PDB file of C-alpha atoms (C1' of nucleotides) in Angstrom:
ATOM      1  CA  UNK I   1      84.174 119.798 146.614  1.00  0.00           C
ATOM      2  CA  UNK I   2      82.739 117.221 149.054  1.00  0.00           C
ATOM      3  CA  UNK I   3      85.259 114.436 149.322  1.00  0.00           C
ATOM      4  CA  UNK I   4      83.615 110.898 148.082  1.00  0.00           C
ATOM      5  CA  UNK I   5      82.640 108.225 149.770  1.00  0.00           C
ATOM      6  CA  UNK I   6      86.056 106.616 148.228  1.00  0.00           C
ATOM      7  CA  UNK I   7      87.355 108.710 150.871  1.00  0.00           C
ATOM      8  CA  UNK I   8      86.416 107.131 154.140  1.00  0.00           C
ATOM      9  CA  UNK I   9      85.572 103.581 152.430  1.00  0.00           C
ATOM     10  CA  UNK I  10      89.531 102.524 153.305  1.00  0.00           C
ATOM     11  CA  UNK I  11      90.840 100.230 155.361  1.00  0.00           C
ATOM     12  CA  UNK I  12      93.718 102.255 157.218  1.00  0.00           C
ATOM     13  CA  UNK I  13      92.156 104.397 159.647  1.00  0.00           C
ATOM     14  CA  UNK I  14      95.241 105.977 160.953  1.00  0.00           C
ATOM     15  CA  UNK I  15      96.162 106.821 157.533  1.00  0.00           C
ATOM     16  CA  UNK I  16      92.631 108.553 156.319  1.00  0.00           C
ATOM     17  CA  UNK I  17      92.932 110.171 160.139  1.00  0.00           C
ATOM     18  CA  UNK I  18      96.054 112.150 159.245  1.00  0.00           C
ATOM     19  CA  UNK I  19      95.001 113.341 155.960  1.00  0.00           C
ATOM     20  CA  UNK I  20      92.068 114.445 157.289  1.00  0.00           C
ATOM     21  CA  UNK I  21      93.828 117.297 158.999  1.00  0.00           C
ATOM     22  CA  UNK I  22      93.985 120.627 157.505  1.00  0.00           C
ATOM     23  CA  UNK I  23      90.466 119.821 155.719  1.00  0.00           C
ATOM     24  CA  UNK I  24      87.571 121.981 156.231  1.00  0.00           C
ATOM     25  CA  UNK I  25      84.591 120.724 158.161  1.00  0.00           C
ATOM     26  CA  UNK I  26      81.054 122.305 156.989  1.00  0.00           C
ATOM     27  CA  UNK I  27      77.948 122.340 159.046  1.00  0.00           C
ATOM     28  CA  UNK I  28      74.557 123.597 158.036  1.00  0.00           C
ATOM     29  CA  UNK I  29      72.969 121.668 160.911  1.00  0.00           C
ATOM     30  CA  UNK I  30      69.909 123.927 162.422  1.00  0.00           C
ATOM     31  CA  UNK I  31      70.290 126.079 159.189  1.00  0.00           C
ATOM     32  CA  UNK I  32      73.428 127.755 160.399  1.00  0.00           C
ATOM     33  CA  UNK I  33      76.603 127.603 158.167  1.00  0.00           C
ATOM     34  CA  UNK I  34      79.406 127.042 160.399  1.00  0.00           C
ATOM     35  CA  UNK I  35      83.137 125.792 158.702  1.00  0.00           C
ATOM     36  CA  UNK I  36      86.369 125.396 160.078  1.00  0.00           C
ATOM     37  CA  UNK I  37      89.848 123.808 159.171  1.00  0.00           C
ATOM     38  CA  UNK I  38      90.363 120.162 160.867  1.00  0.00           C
ATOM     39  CA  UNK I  39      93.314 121.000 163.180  1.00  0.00           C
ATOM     40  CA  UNK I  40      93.306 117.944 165.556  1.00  0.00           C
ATOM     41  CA  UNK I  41      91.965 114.539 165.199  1.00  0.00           C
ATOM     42  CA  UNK I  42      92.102 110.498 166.743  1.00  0.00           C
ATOM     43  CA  UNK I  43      91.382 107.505 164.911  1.00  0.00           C
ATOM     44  CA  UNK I  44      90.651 104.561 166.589  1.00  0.00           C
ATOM     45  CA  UNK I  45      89.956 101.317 164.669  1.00  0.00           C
ATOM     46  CA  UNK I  46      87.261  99.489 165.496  1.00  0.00           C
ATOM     47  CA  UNK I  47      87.410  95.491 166.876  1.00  0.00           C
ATOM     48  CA  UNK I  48      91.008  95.413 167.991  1.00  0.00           C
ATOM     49  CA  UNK I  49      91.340  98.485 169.608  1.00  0.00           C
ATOM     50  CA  UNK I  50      91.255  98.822 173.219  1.00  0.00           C
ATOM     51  CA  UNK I  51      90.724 102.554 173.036  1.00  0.00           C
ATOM     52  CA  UNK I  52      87.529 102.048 170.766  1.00  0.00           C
ATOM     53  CA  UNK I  53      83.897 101.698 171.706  1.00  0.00           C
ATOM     54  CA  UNK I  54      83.291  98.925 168.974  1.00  0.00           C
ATOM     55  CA  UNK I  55      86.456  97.018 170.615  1.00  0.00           C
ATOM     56  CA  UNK I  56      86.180  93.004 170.822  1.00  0.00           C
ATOM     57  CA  UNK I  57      83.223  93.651 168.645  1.00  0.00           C
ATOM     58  CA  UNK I  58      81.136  95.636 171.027  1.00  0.00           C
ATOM     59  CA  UNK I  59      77.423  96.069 169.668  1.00  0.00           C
ATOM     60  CA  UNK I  60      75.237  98.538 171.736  1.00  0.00           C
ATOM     61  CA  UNK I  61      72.313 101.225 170.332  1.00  0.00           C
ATOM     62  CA  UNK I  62      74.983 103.707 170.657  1.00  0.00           C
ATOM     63  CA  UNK I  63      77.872 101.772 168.583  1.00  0.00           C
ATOM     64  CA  UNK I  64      75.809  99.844 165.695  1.00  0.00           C
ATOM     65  CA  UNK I  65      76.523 103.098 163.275  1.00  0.00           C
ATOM     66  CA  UNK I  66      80.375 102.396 163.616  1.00  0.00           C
ATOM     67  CA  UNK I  67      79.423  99.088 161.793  1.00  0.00           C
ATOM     68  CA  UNK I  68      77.627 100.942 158.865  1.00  0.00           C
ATOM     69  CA  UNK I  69      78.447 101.959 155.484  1.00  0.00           C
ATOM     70  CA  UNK I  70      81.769 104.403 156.079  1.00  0.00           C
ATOM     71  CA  UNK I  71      81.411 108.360 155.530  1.00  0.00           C
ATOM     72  CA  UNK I  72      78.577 108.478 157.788  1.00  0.00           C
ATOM     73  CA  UNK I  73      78.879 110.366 161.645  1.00  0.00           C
ATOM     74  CA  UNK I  74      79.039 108.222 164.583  1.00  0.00           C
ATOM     75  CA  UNK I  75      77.766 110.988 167.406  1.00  0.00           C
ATOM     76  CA  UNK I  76      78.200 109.919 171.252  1.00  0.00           C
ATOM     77  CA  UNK I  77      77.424 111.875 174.255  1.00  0.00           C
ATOM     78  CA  UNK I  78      80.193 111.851 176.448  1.00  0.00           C
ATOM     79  CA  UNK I  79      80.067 112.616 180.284  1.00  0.00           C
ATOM     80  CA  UNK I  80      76.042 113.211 179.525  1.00  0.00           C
ATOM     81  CA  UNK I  81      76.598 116.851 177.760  1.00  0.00           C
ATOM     82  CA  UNK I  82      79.265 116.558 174.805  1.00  0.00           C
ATOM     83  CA  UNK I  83      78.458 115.615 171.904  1.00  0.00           C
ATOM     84  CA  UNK I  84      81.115 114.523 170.293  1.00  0.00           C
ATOM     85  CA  UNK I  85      81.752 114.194 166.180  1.00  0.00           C
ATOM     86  CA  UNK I  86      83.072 110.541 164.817  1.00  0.00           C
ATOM     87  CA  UNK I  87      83.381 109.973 160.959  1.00  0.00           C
ATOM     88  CA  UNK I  88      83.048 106.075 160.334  1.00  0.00           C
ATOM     89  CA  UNK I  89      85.630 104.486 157.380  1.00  0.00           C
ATOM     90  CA  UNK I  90      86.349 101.660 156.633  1.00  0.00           C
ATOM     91  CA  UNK I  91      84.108  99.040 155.046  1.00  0.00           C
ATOM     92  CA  UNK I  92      80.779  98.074 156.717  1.00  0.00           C
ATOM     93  CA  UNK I  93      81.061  96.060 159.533  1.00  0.00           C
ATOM     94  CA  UNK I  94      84.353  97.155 160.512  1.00  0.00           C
ATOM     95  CA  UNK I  95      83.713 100.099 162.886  1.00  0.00           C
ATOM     96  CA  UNK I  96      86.548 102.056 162.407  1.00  0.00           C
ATOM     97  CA  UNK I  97      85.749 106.007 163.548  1.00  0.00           C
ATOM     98  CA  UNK I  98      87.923 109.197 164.105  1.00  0.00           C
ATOM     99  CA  UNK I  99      87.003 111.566 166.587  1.00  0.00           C
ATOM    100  CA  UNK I 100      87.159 115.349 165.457  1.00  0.00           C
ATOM    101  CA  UNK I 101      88.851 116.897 168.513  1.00  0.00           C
ATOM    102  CA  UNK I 102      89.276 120.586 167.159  1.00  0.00           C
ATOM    103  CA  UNK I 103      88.973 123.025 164.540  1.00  0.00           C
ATOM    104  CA  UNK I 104      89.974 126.703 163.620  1.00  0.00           C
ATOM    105  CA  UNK I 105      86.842 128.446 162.521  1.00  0.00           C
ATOM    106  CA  UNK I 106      86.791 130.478 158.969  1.00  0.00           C
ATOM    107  CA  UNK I 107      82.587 130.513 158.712  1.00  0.00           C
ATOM    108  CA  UNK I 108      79.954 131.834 160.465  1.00  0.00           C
ATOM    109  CA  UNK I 109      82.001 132.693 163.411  1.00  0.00           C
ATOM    110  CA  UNK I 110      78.947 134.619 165.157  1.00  0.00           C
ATOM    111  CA  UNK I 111      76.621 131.399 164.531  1.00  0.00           C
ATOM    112  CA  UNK I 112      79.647 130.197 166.947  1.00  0.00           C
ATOM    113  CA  UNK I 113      79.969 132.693 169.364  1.00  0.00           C
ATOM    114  CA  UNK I 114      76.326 132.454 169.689  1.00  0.00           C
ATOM    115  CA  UNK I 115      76.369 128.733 170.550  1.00  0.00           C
ATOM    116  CA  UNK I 116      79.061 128.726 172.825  1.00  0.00           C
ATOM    117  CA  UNK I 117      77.957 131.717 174.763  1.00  0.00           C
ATOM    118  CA  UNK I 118      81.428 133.574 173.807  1.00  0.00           C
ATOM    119  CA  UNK I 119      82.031 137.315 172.953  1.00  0.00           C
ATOM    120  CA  UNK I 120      85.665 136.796 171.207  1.00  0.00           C
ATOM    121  CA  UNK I 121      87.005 134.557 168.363  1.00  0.00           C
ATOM    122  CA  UNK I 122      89.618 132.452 170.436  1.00  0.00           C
ATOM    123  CA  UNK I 123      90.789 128.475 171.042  1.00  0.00           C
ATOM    124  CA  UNK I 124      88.032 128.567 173.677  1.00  0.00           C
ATOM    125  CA  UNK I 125      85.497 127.996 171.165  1.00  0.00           C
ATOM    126  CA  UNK I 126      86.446 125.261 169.159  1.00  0.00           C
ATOM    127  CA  UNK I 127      89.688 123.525 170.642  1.00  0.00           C
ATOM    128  CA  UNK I 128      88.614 119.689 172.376  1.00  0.00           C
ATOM    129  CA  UNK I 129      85.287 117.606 171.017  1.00  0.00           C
ATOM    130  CA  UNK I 130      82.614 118.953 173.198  1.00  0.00           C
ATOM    131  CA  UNK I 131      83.719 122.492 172.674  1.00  0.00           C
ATOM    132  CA  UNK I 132      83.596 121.750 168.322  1.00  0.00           C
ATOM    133  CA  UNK I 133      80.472 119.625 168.702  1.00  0.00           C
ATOM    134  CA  UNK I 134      78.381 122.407 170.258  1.00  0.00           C
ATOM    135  CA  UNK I 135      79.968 124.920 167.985  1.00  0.00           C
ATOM    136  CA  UNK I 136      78.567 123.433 165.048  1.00  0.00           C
ATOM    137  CA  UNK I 137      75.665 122.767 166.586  1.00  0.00           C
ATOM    138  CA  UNK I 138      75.376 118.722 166.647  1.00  0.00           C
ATOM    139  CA  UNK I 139      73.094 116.435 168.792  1.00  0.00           C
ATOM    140  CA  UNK I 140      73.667 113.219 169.341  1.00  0.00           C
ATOM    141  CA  UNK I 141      70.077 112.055 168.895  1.00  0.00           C
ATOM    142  CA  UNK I 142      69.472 113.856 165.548  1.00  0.00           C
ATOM    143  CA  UNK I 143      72.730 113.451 163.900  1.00  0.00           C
ATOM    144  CA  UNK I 144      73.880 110.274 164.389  1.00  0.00           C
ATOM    145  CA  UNK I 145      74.358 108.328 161.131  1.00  0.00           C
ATOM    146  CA  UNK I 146      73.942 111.520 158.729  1.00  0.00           C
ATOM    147  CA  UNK I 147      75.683 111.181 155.514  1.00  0.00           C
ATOM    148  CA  UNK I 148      78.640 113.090 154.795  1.00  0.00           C
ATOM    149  CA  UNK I 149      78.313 112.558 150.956  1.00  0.00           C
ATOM    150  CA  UNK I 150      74.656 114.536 151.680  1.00  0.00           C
ATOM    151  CA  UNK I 151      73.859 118.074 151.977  1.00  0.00           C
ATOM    152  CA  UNK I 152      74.118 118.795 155.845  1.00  0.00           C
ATOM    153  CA  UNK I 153      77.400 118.102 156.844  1.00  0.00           C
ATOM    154  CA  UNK I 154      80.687 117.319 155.049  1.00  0.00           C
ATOM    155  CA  UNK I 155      84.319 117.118 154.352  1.00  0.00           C
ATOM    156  CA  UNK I 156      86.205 119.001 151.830  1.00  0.00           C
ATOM    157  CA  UNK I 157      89.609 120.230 150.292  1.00  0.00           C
ATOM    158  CA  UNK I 158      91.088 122.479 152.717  1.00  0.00           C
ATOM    159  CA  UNK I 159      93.958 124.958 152.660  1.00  0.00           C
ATOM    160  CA  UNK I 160      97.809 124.022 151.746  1.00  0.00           C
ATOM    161  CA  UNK I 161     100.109 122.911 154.076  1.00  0.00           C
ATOM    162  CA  UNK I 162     103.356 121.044 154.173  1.00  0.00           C
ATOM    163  CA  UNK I 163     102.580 117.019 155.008  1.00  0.00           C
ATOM    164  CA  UNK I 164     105.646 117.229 157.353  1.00  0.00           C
ATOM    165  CA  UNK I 165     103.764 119.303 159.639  1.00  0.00           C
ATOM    166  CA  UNK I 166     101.113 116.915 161.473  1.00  0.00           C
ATOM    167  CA  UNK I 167     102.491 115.329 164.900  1.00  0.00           C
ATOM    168  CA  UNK I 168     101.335 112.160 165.336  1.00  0.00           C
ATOM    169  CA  UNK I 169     101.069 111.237 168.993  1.00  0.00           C
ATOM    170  CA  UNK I 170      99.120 109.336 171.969  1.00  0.00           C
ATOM    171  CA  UNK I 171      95.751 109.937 172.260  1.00  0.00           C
ATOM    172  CA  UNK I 172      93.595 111.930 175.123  1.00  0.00           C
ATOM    173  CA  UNK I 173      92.026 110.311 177.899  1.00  0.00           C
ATOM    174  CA  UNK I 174      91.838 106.204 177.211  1.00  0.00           C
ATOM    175  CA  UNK I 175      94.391 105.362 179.548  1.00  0.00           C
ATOM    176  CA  UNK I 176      92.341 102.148 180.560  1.00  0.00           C
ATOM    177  CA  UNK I 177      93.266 100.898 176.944  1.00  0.00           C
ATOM    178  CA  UNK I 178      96.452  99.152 177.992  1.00  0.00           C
ATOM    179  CA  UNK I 179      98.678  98.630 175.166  1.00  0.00           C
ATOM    180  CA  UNK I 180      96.385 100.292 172.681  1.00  0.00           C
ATOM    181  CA  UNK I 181      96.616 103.751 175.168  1.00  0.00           C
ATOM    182  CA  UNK I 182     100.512 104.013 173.599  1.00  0.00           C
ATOM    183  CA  UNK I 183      99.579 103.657 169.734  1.00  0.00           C
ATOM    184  CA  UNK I 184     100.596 107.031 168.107  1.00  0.00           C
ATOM    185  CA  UNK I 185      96.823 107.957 166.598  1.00  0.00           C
ATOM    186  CA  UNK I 186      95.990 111.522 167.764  1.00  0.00           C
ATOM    187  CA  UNK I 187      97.061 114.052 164.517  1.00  0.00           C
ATOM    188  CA  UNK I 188      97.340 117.349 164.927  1.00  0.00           C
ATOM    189  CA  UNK I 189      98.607 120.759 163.016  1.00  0.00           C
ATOM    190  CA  UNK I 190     102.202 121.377 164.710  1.00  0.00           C
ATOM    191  CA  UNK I 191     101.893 125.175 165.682  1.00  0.00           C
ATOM    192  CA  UNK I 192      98.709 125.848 165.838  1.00  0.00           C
ATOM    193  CA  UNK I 193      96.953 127.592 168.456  1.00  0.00           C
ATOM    194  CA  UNK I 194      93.908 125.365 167.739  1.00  0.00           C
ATOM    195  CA  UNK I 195      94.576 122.350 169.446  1.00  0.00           C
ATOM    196  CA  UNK I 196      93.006 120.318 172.802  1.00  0.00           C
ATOM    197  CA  UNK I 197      96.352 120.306 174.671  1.00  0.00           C
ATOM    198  CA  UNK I 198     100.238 120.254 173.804  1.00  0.00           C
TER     199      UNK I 198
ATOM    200  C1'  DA F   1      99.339 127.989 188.521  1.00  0.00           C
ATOM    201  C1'  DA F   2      97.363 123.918 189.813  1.00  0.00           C
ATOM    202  C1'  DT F   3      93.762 121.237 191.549  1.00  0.00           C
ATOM    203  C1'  DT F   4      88.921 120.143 192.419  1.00  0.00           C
ATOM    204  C1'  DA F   5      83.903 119.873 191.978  1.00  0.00           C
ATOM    205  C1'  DG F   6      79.991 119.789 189.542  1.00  0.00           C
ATOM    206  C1'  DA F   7      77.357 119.306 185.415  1.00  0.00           C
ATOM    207  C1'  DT F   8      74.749 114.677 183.575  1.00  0.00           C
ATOM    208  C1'  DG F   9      73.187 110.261 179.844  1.00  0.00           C
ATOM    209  C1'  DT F  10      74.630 105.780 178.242  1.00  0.00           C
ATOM    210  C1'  DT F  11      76.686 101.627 179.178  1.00  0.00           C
ATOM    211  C1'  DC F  12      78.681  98.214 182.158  1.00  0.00           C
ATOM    212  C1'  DT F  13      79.352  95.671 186.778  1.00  0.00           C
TER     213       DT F  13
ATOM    214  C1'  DG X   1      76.698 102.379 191.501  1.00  0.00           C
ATOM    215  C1'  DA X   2      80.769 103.468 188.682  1.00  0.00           C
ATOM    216  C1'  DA X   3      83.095 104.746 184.669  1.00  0.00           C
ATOM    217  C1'  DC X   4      83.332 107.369 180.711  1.00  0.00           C
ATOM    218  C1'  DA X   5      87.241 109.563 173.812  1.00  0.00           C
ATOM    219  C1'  DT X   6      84.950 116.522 178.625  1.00  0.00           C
ATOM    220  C1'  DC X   7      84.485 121.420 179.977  1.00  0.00           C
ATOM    221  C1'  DT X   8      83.838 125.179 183.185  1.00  0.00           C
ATOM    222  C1'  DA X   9      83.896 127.783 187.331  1.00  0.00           C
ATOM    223  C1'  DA X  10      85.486 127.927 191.804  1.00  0.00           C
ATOM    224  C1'  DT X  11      88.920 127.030 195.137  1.00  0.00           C
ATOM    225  C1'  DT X  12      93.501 126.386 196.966  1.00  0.00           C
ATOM    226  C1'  DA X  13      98.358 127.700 197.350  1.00  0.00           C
TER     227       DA X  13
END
DNA sequence: AATTAGATGTTCT
DNA sequence: GAACATCTAATTA
């Protein structure tokens, strides 16, 4: 089951971040069906956060989706060849977004190996945001503001886990966000092997 | 094992 | 020009 829009349309981003791990992600982008379990994420929320692109209210071509209706993708290209997967909560206007920084794979593995030019099922392939973003095959131009309540790409119940067992902890390279570079907003799945760095 | 260089588009100075 | 929510291959030690 897709989660609803009730899902993402909340106003604590850290909150919605963490329970976000240990879903599964599903991609039929390019007609390929790729899932994975949500293993490492970072919220960053919106206006007042240093760390966020939409900070001090920041309105560019690239950021106006942040300010949209929430369950949508915000997708960025970062260093000019990742392209990296944001989900958008919050109520419109508020530009709150978490980045989905890894995932282990349990569908259409080969569509992955494929994409990533990889012969073995390993962290390689889907551990850090560029490496997940070309695994499910994502472009920034063509999927940026896609609906996660439609039939491309979603967010659903994923396996069991114990609550107790997502860190919470600084997040990856923002260290020009001052202050905000210390806030504890990057969740991930303590012991597993699918995750960016310790 | 650790560090560096090179890939390259969007946004900001 | 420089910086950037990064990744890979090559180089150094």
């Amino acid at each position: 089951m897709k989660l609803p829009r009730t899902f993402y349309d909340r106003n604590d981003v850290a909150q919605i971040a963490r329970e976000i791990v240990g879903k599964r992600l599903v991609s039929l982008l390019n007609e390929q069906e790729v899932a994975g379990i949500i293993t490492e994420v970072e919220a960053y929320a919106g206006k007042n956060d240093k760390a966020c692109h939409a900070n001090n209210g920041k309105r560019t071509k690239r950021t106006e989706v942040m300010y949209g209706a929430p369950g949508h993708t915000y997708v960025y290209l970062c260093y000019g060849m990742h392209h990296m997967l944001n989900i958008v909560t919050n109520r419109t206007d508020r530009a709150d977004a978490i980045l989905i920084r890894s995932m282990k794979p349990t569908k259409g593995i080969d569509h992955i190996l494929r994409r990533r030019n990889k012969e073995y099922l390993d962290p390689l392939l889907t551990c850090g945001p560029g490496k997940l973003g070309q695994a499910i095959g994502l472009d920034h131009r063509q999927h940026n503001g896609l609906d996660l309540c439609g039939d491309q790409l979603w967010i659903e119940e994923g396996d069991q886990f114990d609550k107790n067992d997502t860190i919470a902890t600084i997040r990856v390279g923002i260290d020009y966000a001052e202050e905000d570079a210390l806030k504890p907003w990057r969740f991930y799945l303590k012991d597993s092997t699918w995750i960016s760095k310790k």
